[in-house]
Coordinates of C-alpha atoms (C1' of nucleotides) in Angstrom, one line a residue:
Chain A
M1 CA 30.0 -2.7 -11.8
N2 CA 32.9 -5.0 -11.4
T3 CA 31.8 -6.5 -8.0
L4 CA 28.6 -7.4 -9.3
V5 CA 29.3 -11.0 -9.8
P6 CA 30.8 -11.7 -6.5
L7 CA 27.6 -10.1 -4.9
H8 CA 25.3 -12.2 -7.0
D9 CA 27.6 -15.2 -5.9
Q10 CA 26.8 -14.6 -2.5
L11 CA 23.3 -14.1 -2.9
V12 CA 23.0 -17.7 -4.5
L13 CA 24.9 -18.9 -1.6
G14 CA 22.8 -17.1 0.8
K15 CA 19.9 -18.4 -0.6
R16 CA 21.2 -21.8 -0.5
K17 CA 22.3 -21.6 2.9
L18 CA 18.9 -20.3 4.2
K19 CA 17.0 -22.8 2.2
A20 CA 19.2 -25.7 4.2
I21 CA 18.3 -24.3 7.4
F22 CA 14.6 -24.4 6.7
G23 CA 14.7 -27.9 5.1
S24 CA 16.3 -29.2 8.4
S25 CA 13.7 -27.1 10.5
P26 CA 10.5 -28.6 11.9
S27 CA 7.6 -28.4 9.4
R28 CA 4.0 -28.2 10.1
T29 CA 0.9 -29.0 7.8
L30 CA -1.7 -26.5 8.5
K31 CA -5.5 -26.4 7.1
A32 CA -6.9 -23.3 5.4
G33 CA -7.4 -20.2 7.2
E34 CA -4.8 -21.0 10.1
L35 CA -2.5 -18.5 11.9
L36 CA 1.0 -19.2 11.1
G37 CA 2.1 -18.0 14.6
S38 CA -0.4 -19.8 16.2
A39 CA 1.4 -22.1 18.4
G40 CA 4.3 -20.4 20.7
A41 CA 4.0 -16.5 21.8
G42 CA 6.9 -15.0 20.0
E43 CA 7.2 -14.6 16.4
G44 CA 9.0 -16.7 13.9
I45 CA 10.3 -16.9 10.6
Y46 CA 8.5 -19.3 8.1
R47 CA 8.8 -20.5 4.8
L48 CA 5.8 -21.6 2.7
R49 CA 7.0 -25.1 1.5
A50 CA 3.2 -25.3 -0.3
G51 CA 0.2 -23.3 -0.2
W52 CA -0.8 -19.8 -0.1
A53 CA -0.9 -17.2 2.8
C54 CA -1.6 -13.9 3.1
Q55 CA -1.1 -11.0 6.0
F56 CA -3.8 -9.0 7.4
H57 CA -3.4 -5.6 9.0
D58 CA -6.4 -5.0 11.7
L59 CA -7.9 -1.8 11.9
P60 CA -9.7 -0.2 14.9
N61 CA -12.2 0.8 12.2
G62 CA -13.2 -3.1 11.9
R63 CA -11.8 -3.5 8.8
R64 CA -8.9 -5.8 7.8
P65 CA -7.2 -4.5 4.6
I66 CA -4.9 -7.6 3.0
L67 CA -1.2 -6.3 2.9
D68 CA 0.3 -9.0 1.0
V69 CA -0.1 -12.4 -0.3
Y70 CA 2.5 -15.1 0.2
L71 CA 3.2 -18.0 -2.5
P72 CA 4.9 -21.2 -2.4
A73 CA 8.6 -20.8 -1.5
D74 CA 8.1 -17.5 0.0
V75 CA 9.8 -16.5 3.1
I76 CA 7.4 -14.7 5.7
G77 CA 8.3 -12.9 9.0
L78 CA 11.5 -11.7 8.2
D79 CA 10.2 -7.9 8.9
G80 CA 8.8 -8.0 12.3
G81 CA 12.0 -10.0 13.3
V82 CA 13.0 -7.3 14.9
H83 CA 9.9 -6.0 16.6
V84 CA 8.3 -6.4 19.2
R85 CA 4.6 -5.1 18.8
R86 CA 2.6 -6.8 16.0
L87 CA -0.4 -5.3 14.1
E88 CA -0.5 -7.9 11.5
D89 CA -1.4 -11.5 11.4
V90 CA -0.4 -14.1 8.7
R91 CA -2.9 -16.9 7.7
T92 CA -3.1 -19.8 5.5
L93 CA -5.3 -19.4 2.6
T94 CA -5.4 -23.1 1.7
A95 CA -4.0 -26.1 3.2
A96 CA 0.2 -25.6 3.4
I97 CA 3.0 -26.8 4.7
V98 CA 5.3 -24.4 6.6
E99 CA 8.8 -24.6 7.9
T100 CA 9.6 -22.5 10.6
I101 CA 12.6 -21.3 12.6
S102 CA 11.2 -20.6 15.8
I103 CA 14.0 -19.7 17.9
E104 CA 13.2 -16.1 19.2
N105 CA 16.2 -14.3 18.0
G106 CA 16.6 -16.7 14.7
L107 CA 17.2 -13.3 12.9
V108 CA 20.1 -12.7 15.0
E109 CA 21.8 -16.1 14.2
L110 CA 21.1 -16.0 10.5
V111 CA 22.5 -12.8 10.1
A112 CA 25.9 -13.9 11.6
D113 CA 26.6 -15.3 8.3
R114 CA 27.4 -12.6 5.5
P115 CA 25.6 -14.1 2.5
M116 CA 22.7 -15.0 4.2
A117 CA 22.4 -11.5 5.8
L118 CA 22.7 -10.3 2.4
Y119 CA 20.3 -12.9 0.9
I120 CA 17.8 -11.6 3.7
T121 CA 18.2 -8.0 3.0
F122 CA 17.4 -8.9 -0.8
L123 CA 14.1 -10.7 0.6
L124 CA 13.3 -7.7 2.4
S125 CA 13.5 -5.8 -0.3
L126 CA 11.5 -8.0 -2.4
R127 CA 8.6 -7.8 0.0
Q128 CA 8.9 -3.8 0.1
R129 CA 9.1 -3.8 -3.9
R130 CA 5.9 -5.7 -3.5
S131 CA 4.3 -3.2 -1.2
D132 CA 5.7 -0.4 -3.5
C133 CA 3.8 -1.9 -6.4
L134 CA 0.6 -2.5 -4.7
L135 CA 0.8 1.1 -3.1
A136 CA 1.2 2.9 -6.4
A137 CA -1.2 0.7 -8.1
I138 CA -3.9 1.5 -5.1
S139 CA -3.2 5.0 -5.1
S140 CA -3.4 5.8 -9.2
L141 CA -5.6 3.0 -10.7
D142 CA -9.0 2.0 -11.2
A143 CA -10.5 -1.0 -10.3
R144 CA -10.1 -2.6 -13.5
G145 CA -6.3 -1.6 -13.7
R146 CA -6.0 -2.6 -9.9
L147 CA -7.8 -6.0 -10.9
A148 CA -5.5 -6.6 -13.8
M149 CA -2.2 -5.6 -11.8
M150 CA -3.1 -8.4 -9.1
L151 CA -3.9 -10.8 -12.0
L152 CA -0.8 -10.5 -13.4
D153 CA 1.3 -10.1 -10.3
F154 CA 0.4 -13.7 -9.0
Y155 CA 0.6 -14.9 -12.6
T156 CA 4.3 -13.8 -13.1
R157 CA 5.1 -14.9 -9.7
L158 CA 3.9 -18.3 -10.2
R159 CA 5.5 -18.7 -13.7
R160 CA 8.8 -17.7 -12.6
R161 CA 8.7 -20.3 -10.0
K162 CA 7.9 -22.6 -12.8
L163 CA 4.8 -23.5 -10.7
I164 CA 2.6 -22.9 -13.8
S165 CA 3.3 -23.0 -17.4
G166 CA 0.1 -22.2 -19.4
P167 CA -2.1 -19.2 -18.9
N168 CA -4.2 -20.4 -16.1
Y169 CA -3.6 -20.8 -12.5
N170 CA -5.3 -21.3 -9.2
L171 CA -6.4 -18.2 -7.1
P172 CA -7.3 -19.2 -3.8
L173 CA -8.7 -15.7 -2.8
S174 CA -12.4 -15.1 -2.3
Q175 CA -14.1 -12.0 -3.7
V176 CA -14.3 -10.5 -0.7
Q177 CA -10.5 -11.0 0.1
I178 CA -9.7 -9.5 -3.2
G179 CA -11.5 -6.5 -2.0
N180 CA -9.6 -6.3 1.1
Y181 CA -6.6 -6.6 -0.8
L182 CA -7.2 -3.9 -3.6
G183 CA -9.1 -1.5 -1.5
L184 CA -12.4 -2.1 -3.1
T185 CA -15.7 -3.7 -1.9
V186 CA -17.1 -7.2 -3.0
V187 CA -19.6 -5.7 -5.0
H188 CA -17.6 -3.9 -7.4
I189 CA -15.0 -6.7 -7.3
N190 CA -17.7 -8.7 -8.7
R191 CA -19.1 -6.5 -11.4
V192 CA -15.4 -5.8 -12.8
L193 CA -14.6 -9.3 -12.8
Q194 CA -17.7 -9.9 -14.9
S195 CA -16.8 -7.4 -17.6
L196 CA -13.4 -8.5 -17.9
R197 CA -15.0 -12.2 -18.4
S198 CA -17.4 -10.4 -21.1
E199 CA -14.8 -8.5 -22.7
Q200 CA -12.7 -11.9 -22.8
I201 CA -9.7 -10.5 -21.2
V202 CA -10.1 -12.7 -18.3
D203 CA -11.9 -15.4 -16.7
F204 CA -12.3 -15.9 -12.9
E205 CA -14.4 -18.9 -12.0
K206 CA -14.6 -21.3 -9.1
H207 CA -10.7 -19.8 -8.0
R208 CA -9.4 -20.5 -11.4
V209 CA -7.9 -17.7 -13.5
T210 CA -7.9 -18.0 -16.9
I211 CA -5.9 -15.1 -18.8
L212 CA -7.5 -14.5 -22.4
D213 CA -5.7 -11.7 -23.7
L214 CA -2.4 -11.1 -22.1
E215 CA -1.8 -7.9 -23.9
R216 CA -4.7 -6.1 -23.2
L217 CA -4.1 -7.2 -19.4
V218 CA -0.8 -5.7 -19.4
F219 CA -2.1 -2.4 -21.0
M220 CA -4.7 -2.0 -18.2
A221 CA -2.3 -3.0 -15.2
R222 CA -0.2 -0.1 -16.6
N223 CA -2.7 2.7 -17.6
G224 CA -5.8 1.7 -15.9
G225 CA -9.2 0.9 -17.1
K226 CA -10.4 3.3 -19.4
A227 CA -9.1 2.9 -22.8
I228 CA -6.6 6.0 -23.6
S229 CA -5.5 6.4 -27.0
C230 CA -1.7 6.3 -26.9
A231 CA 0.2 7.6 -29.4
I232 CA 3.9 6.1 -28.4
G233 CA 5.6 3.6 -26.2
C234 CA 2.5 1.6 -25.3
E235 CA 4.0 -1.6 -26.6
P236 CA 3.5 -4.2 -23.5
A237 CA 6.6 -5.6 -22.3
L238 CA 6.5 -8.1 -19.7
N239 CA 10.4 -8.3 -18.5
E240 CA 11.2 -8.6 -14.9
A241 CA 14.7 -8.7 -13.6
A242 CA 14.7 -12.0 -12.6
A243 CA 17.5 -11.6 -9.9
Chain B
M1 CA 12.3 -13.3 25.8
N2 CA 15.5 -13.9 27.8
T3 CA 17.4 -12.8 24.8
L4 CA 15.7 -9.8 24.1
V5 CA 18.2 -7.6 26.1
P6 CA 21.2 -8.6 24.2
L7 CA 19.6 -8.0 20.7
H8 CA 18.6 -4.5 21.9
D9 CA 22.1 -3.8 22.8
Q10 CA 23.3 -5.2 19.3
L11 CA 20.7 -2.9 17.7
V12 CA 22.2 0.1 19.5
L13 CA 25.7 -1.0 18.8
G14 CA 24.7 -1.0 15.0
K15 CA 23.0 2.1 15.2
R16 CA 26.0 3.6 16.6
K17 CA 28.4 2.0 14.3
L18 CA 26.1 3.0 11.0
K19 CA 26.0 6.6 12.3
A20 CA 29.9 6.7 12.6
I21 CA 30.0 5.4 9.1
F22 CA 27.7 8.0 8.0
G23 CA 29.5 10.6 9.8
S24 CA 32.6 10.0 8.3
S25 CA 31.2 10.2 4.6
P26 CA 31.5 12.8 2.2
S27 CA 27.8 14.8 2.7
R28 CA 26.3 17.1 0.0
T29 CA 24.3 20.0 0.5
L30 CA 21.2 19.7 -2.0
K31 CA 18.5 22.2 -3.2
A32 CA 15.0 21.0 -2.9
G33 CA 13.6 19.0 -5.8
E34 CA 17.3 17.6 -6.7
L35 CA 17.6 14.2 -7.2
L36 CA 19.5 12.0 -4.5
G37 CA 21.4 10.0 -6.6
S38 CA 22.2 12.0 -9.5
A39 CA 25.8 12.3 -9.3
G40 CA 27.0 8.6 -10.1
A41 CA 25.5 5.9 -12.3
G42 CA 24.9 3.1 -9.3
E43 CA 22.8 3.5 -6.4
G44 CA 24.1 4.7 -3.0
I45 CA 22.8 4.5 0.4
Y46 CA 21.7 7.8 2.0
R47 CA 21.3 9.5 5.4
L48 CA 19.5 12.9 5.8
R49 CA 21.5 15.0 8.1
A50 CA 18.8 17.7 7.7
G51 CA 15.9 18.2 5.2
W52 CA 13.0 16.3 4.0
A53 CA 13.1 14.0 0.6
C54 CA 10.5 11.8 -0.7
Q55 CA 10.1 8.7 -3.0
F56 CA 8.4 8.7 -6.4
H57 CA 7.1 5.8 -8.5
D58 CA 6.8 6.5 -12.1
L59 CA 3.8 4.8 -13.7
P60 CA 3.5 4.4 -17.7
N61 CA 0.4 5.9 -16.7
G62 CA 2.0 9.4 -16.5
R63 CA 1.4 9.5 -12.6
R64 CA 3.8 9.9 -10.1
P65 CA 2.5 8.4 -6.6
I66 CA 5.2 9.1 -3.8
L67 CA 5.5 5.9 -2.0
D68 CA 7.8 7.4 1.0
V69 CA 8.5 10.6 2.9
Y70 CA 11.7 10.6 4.5
L71 CA 12.5 12.8 7.5
P72 CA 15.7 14.1 8.8
A73 CA 18.2 11.3 10.2
D74 CA 16.2 8.6 7.7
V75 CA 18.3 6.5 5.9
I76 CA 17.3 6.0 2.4
G77 CA 18.1 3.2 -0.2
L78 CA 18.8 0.2 1.7
D79 CA 16.2 -1.3 -0.3
G80 CA 17.4 -1.6 -3.7
G81 CA 21.1 -1.7 -2.8
V82 CA 20.6 -5.4 -4.2
H83 CA 18.4 -4.9 -6.8
V84 CA 19.7 -3.8 -10.3
R85 CA 16.8 -1.9 -12.0
R86 CA 15.0 0.9 -10.5
L87 CA 11.7 2.0 -10.9
E88 CA 11.6 4.8 -8.3
D89 CA 13.8 8.1 -7.8
V90 CA 14.2 10.0 -4.5
R91 CA 14.2 13.6 -4.6
T92 CA 14.6 16.2 -1.8
L93 CA 11.7 18.0 -0.8
T94 CA 13.5 20.9 0.9
A95 CA 17.0 22.1 0.8
A96 CA 18.9 18.9 2.5
I97 CA 22.3 17.7 3.7
V98 CA 23.0 14.2 2.7
E99 CA 25.6 11.6 3.6
T100 CA 26.3 9.2 1.3
I101 CA 27.9 5.8 1.4
S102 CA 28.7 5.7 -2.6
I103 CA 30.5 2.1 -3.0
E104 CA 28.5 0.1 -5.2
N105 CA 28.7 -2.8 -2.9
G106 CA 28.3 -0.7 0.2
L107 CA 25.7 -2.6 1.6
V108 CA 27.9 -6.0 1.3
E109 CA 30.3 -4.3 3.5
L110 CA 28.2 -3.0 5.9
V111 CA 26.4 -6.5 6.4
A112 CA 29.7 -8.1 7.2
D113 CA 29.1 -6.8 10.6
R114 CA 26.6 -8.4 12.6
P115 CA 25.2 -5.7 14.7
M116 CA 25.0 -3.4 11.7
A117 CA 23.6 -6.0 9.7
L118 CA 21.1 -6.5 12.3
Y119 CA 20.3 -2.7 12.7
I120 CA 20.1 -2.6 8.8
T121 CA 17.3 -5.4 8.7
F122 CA 15.4 -3.2 11.8
L123 CA 15.8 -0.3 9.5
L124 CA 14.3 -2.0 6.5
S125 CA 11.4 -3.4 9.0
L126 CA 10.8 -0.1 10.0
R127 CA 10.3 1.4 6.5
Q128 CA 8.1 -1.8 5.8
R129 CA 6.2 -0.8 8.5
R130 CA 5.3 2.7 7.1
S131 CA 4.3 1.2 3.9
D132 CA 2.1 -1.0 5.4
C133 CA 0.3 1.7 7.4
L134 CA 0.0 3.9 4.5
L135 CA -1.1 1.0 2.4
A136 CA -3.9 0.3 5.0
A137 CA -4.8 3.9 5.5
I138 CA -5.4 4.1 1.2
S139 CA -7.1 1.0 1.2
S140 CA -9.5 1.3 3.8
L141 CA -9.9 5.4 5.0
D142 CA -11.7 7.9 3.2
A143 CA -9.8 11.0 2.5
R144 CA -10.1 12.8 5.9
G145 CA -8.7 9.7 7.3
R146 CA -5.8 9.5 5.3
L147 CA -5.2 13.2 5.6
A148 CA -5.7 12.4 9.4
M149 CA -3.1 9.6 9.2
M150 CA -0.4 11.3 7.2
L151 CA -0.3 14.4 9.4
L152 CA -0.5 12.4 12.5
D153 CA 2.4 10.1 11.4
F154 CA 4.7 13.4 10.4
Y155 CA 3.8 14.5 13.8
T156 CA 4.2 11.5 16.0
R157 CA 7.9 10.6 13.9
L158 CA 8.9 14.6 14.2
R159 CA 8.1 14.3 17.9
R160 CA 10.3 10.9 18.9
R161 CA 13.3 12.3 17.2
K162 CA 12.8 15.5 19.2
L163 CA 12.7 17.8 16.3
I164 CA 9.9 19.6 17.5
S165 CA 8.0 20.0 21.2
G166 CA 4.7 21.7 20.2
P167 CA 1.5 20.6 18.5
N168 CA 3.0 22.5 15.3
Y169 CA 5.5 21.6 12.5
N170 CA 6.7 22.3 9.1
L171 CA 5.2 20.6 6.3
P172 CA 7.2 20.6 3.0
L173 CA 4.6 19.2 1.1
S174 CA 2.6 21.1 -2.0
Q175 CA -1.4 20.1 -2.0
V176 CA -0.5 18.5 -5.1
Q177 CA 2.2 16.1 -3.6
I178 CA -0.1 15.3 -0.8
G179 CA -2.6 14.1 -3.2
N180 CA 0.0 12.0 -4.9
Y181 CA 1.2 10.3 -1.4
L182 CA -2.6 9.7 -0.5
G183 CA -3.9 8.4 -3.9
L184 CA -6.2 11.7 -4.1
T185 CA -6.5 14.7 -6.2
V186 CA -5.4 18.2 -5.6
V187 CA -8.9 19.5 -5.6
H188 CA -10.1 17.1 -2.9
I189 CA -7.1 17.5 -0.7
N190 CA -7.8 21.3 -0.8
R191 CA -11.5 20.9 0.0
V192 CA -10.8 18.5 3.1
L193 CA -8.1 20.7 4.3
Q194 CA -10.6 23.4 4.4
S195 CA -13.2 21.6 6.2
L196 CA -10.7 20.1 8.8
R197 CA -9.6 23.9 9.2
S198 CA -13.5 25.2 9.4
E199 CA -13.8 22.5 12.1
Q200 CA -10.9 23.5 14.3
I201 CA -9.4 20.2 14.0
V202 CA -6.2 20.9 12.3
D203 CA -4.6 24.1 10.3
F204 CA -2.4 23.7 7.4
E205 CA -1.3 27.1 6.0
K206 CA 1.9 28.1 4.3
H207 CA 3.4 24.6 5.0
R208 CA 2.8 24.8 8.5
V209 CA 0.8 22.4 10.2
T210 CA -1.0 23.3 13.5
I211 CA -2.4 20.6 15.3
L212 CA -5.8 22.0 17.0
D213 CA -7.5 18.9 18.2
L214 CA -5.5 15.9 18.5
E215 CA -8.2 13.6 19.9
R216 CA -10.3 14.0 17.1
L217 CA -7.7 13.7 14.5
V218 CA -6.6 10.5 16.3
F219 CA -9.9 9.1 15.8
M220 CA -10.3 10.2 12.2
A221 CA -7.0 8.4 11.4
R222 CA -8.4 5.3 12.9
N223 CA -12.1 5.1 12.1
G224 CA -12.3 7.5 8.7
G225 CA -14.2 10.9 8.6
K226 CA -17.6 9.9 8.9
A227 CA -18.7 10.1 12.7
I228 CA -19.6 6.9 13.7
S229 CA -21.2 6.0 16.8
C230 CA -19.3 3.7 18.6
A231 CA -20.6 1.8 21.3
I232 CA -17.4 0.4 23.1
G233 CA -13.7 0.9 23.0
C234 CA -13.5 4.1 21.0
E235 CA -11.0 5.7 23.6
P236 CA -8.4 7.1 21.4
A237 CA -4.8 5.9 22.7
L238 CA -1.6 7.2 21.5
N239 CA 0.6 4.6 22.6
E240 CA 3.3 3.3 19.9
A241 CA 5.8 1.1 20.7
A242 CA 8.8 3.5 20.4
A243 CA 11.4 1.0 19.9
Chain C
dC1 C1' 7.9 42.8 -13.9
dG2 C1' 6.8 38.3 -16.3
dA3 C1' 6.4 33.7 -15.6
dT4 C1' 5.7 29.7 -13.3
dT5 C1' 3.6 26.9 -9.9
dC6 C1' 0.5 26.6 -6.7
dC7 C1' -4.2 27.4 -4.3
dT8 C1' -9.0 28.4 -4.5
dT9 C1' -13.6 27.6 -6.2
dG10 C1' -17.8 26.1 -8.9
dA11 C1' -20.4 22.9 -11.8
dA12 C1' -21.1 18.4 -13.6
dG13 C1' -20.3 13.8 -14.3
dG14 C1' -18.5 9.0 -13.1
dT15 C1' -16.4 5.3 -10.3
dT16 C1' -17.2 3.1 -6.2
dG17 C1' -19.8 2.4 -1.9
dT18 C1' -24.1 1.2 0.6
dC19 C1' -28.0 -1.3 1.3
dA20 C1' -31.1 -5.1 0.6
dA21 C1' -32.1 -9.1 -1.2
dC22 C1' -31.9 -13.7 -3.6
dG23 C1' -29.3 -17.5 -5.6
dT24 C1' -25.5 -20.6 -5.2
dT25 C1' -22.7 -23.6 -3.1
dG26 C1' -20.4 -26.6 0.4
dG27 C1' -20.3 -28.8 4.6
dT28 C1' -22.6 -30.8 8.8
dG29 C1' -25.7 -33.6 11.2
dG30 C1' -30.2 -35.9 11.7
Chain D
dC1 C1' -30.3 -38.7 1.7
dC2 C1' -32.2 -34.6 3.2
dA3 C1' -32.5 -30.3 5.9
dC4 C1' -30.3 -26.8 7.5
dC5 C1' -26.6 -23.4 7.7
dA6 C1' -23.2 -20.4 6.7
dA7 C1' -20.3 -18.4 3.6
dC8 C1' -19.9 -16.8 -0.9
dG9 C1' -21.7 -14.9 -5.4
dT10 C1' -24.9 -12.0 -7.8
dT11 C1' -28.0 -8.2 -8.6
dG12 C1' -30.6 -3.7 -8.6
dA13 C1' -31.3 0.6 -7.5
dC14 C1' -29.4 4.6 -4.8
dA15 C1' -26.6 7.8 -2.7
dA16 C1' -21.9 9.6 -2.0
dC17 C1' -17.4 10.6 -2.5
dC18 C1' -14.3 12.1 -5.3
dT19 C1' -12.5 12.8 -9.9
dT20 C1' -12.6 15.9 -13.8
dC21 C1' -12.7 20.2 -16.4
dA22 C1' -12.6 25.1 -16.4
dA23 C1' -10.9 29.3 -14.7
dG24 C1' -9.2 33.0 -11.9
dG25 C1' -6.1 34.6 -7.9
dA26 C1' -2.5 34.2 -5.1
dA27 C1' 2.2 33.5 -4.2
dT28 C1' 7.1 32.3 -5.3
dC29 C1' 11.3 33.3 -8.3
dG30 C1' 14.5 35.0 -11.7

DNA sequence: CGATTCCTTGAAGGTTGTCAACGTTGGTGG
DNA sequence: CCACCAACGTTGACAACCTTCAAGGAATCG
């Protein structure tokens, strides 16, 4: 544990460096629904200066589940920087400003710097962690639990970045897209959203989320929708390591 | 694309270096069901020289979904190498031999070498890709599709590493664990497995998988269980970029 | 041999999907 | 300004997939 502080310092340094590189990179303004990798053939590395984006995964099935949702300040495309093939595509959900590192071997150069290499592995593990949480939620929570998880996730991420301060935020996903993200159908999403509103837990209207009862929302995101009479240890705690 | 070959060379070099480091690291022999990170307090980086392992995610719910399954030669714990907190734990599924890089800041040192840093990001993106596929399967395939996906995934991974050559392999997961991996219950896994056997598609008995009809299995892993009368483009193709 | 875990089977019920229709919204062009 | 269109939201009825509960049998291990 004695080497933990220098590690942290290196991460901070790497973060700063990467930010500087993105800052001096060309930035584009995109409208809602545009592909991030539209221009060139090769994959790039992106950073959302503003706006939301999301990552699809095309199935031969015809379905297009959403694998991840990116918020302002997120870095996109670090995975896949080494791969050749591409099953996914990333699209903006809103109008957005994107900073791009377009060099084909961008990752090769970034990784040459040790703090930045560390920070990149850190970012990759963050994305992995998001996938893990979503996966856990989808495979073991019912619809209400998943919805609660999603709404809380966006809420805490926005809050941590100081993009919001109150109990409400803008969620630029249609109900169809929410369904594709959570592995449910529109119809069901709609019904669950209504029941959540009628129970004064969350309100989602006109792409505007208002959290009415944070405690119950947290509880549902952990335990699923059906009320479980829990004896011990159900005190909701919202602490997340903000490394 | 002109810089692609050197990138590939660097990856090969990084792979070799990492393998060498693991080779000269202490290796332990574990029995089935043991924690990988049992000994020390800090997290380590592991490599399975032999045996299977899997990663759980504890939910306050009481459930323990399985997030990933590791096969021989897989590297474990690169994600989380930077994190402090830990929601997951990794356990062996069989008796196993594990090579360990136990240094608290192992990742910091590894990343200092550029080819190795690149290879590590490559490994991280591989794991991410597995999560993405599993997520896509769980959120948009029915039980038969998910099971087909899983069985095919292990099959191709083992085949690519030349650990098997025929149409059958050893799968050290109980039906309960398969359920936790695919987001289904034991009972249903059991029924679906039986129907797959009765239809001469796959046989799973005594932890032994035998693929009887690869073509139909691939089709189900892509389109789900219910027979869809597809007009065009349903020729199953098993090509995967073996980067 | 006992004990535990695992597999198996049945019946009943619930959460979710499908289908279909209609209302709403927002943008576009005449 | 209005008509049109497309995407999105909403609602109901019904079916299907899957879960839950319960119990008995098989396998594994000390």
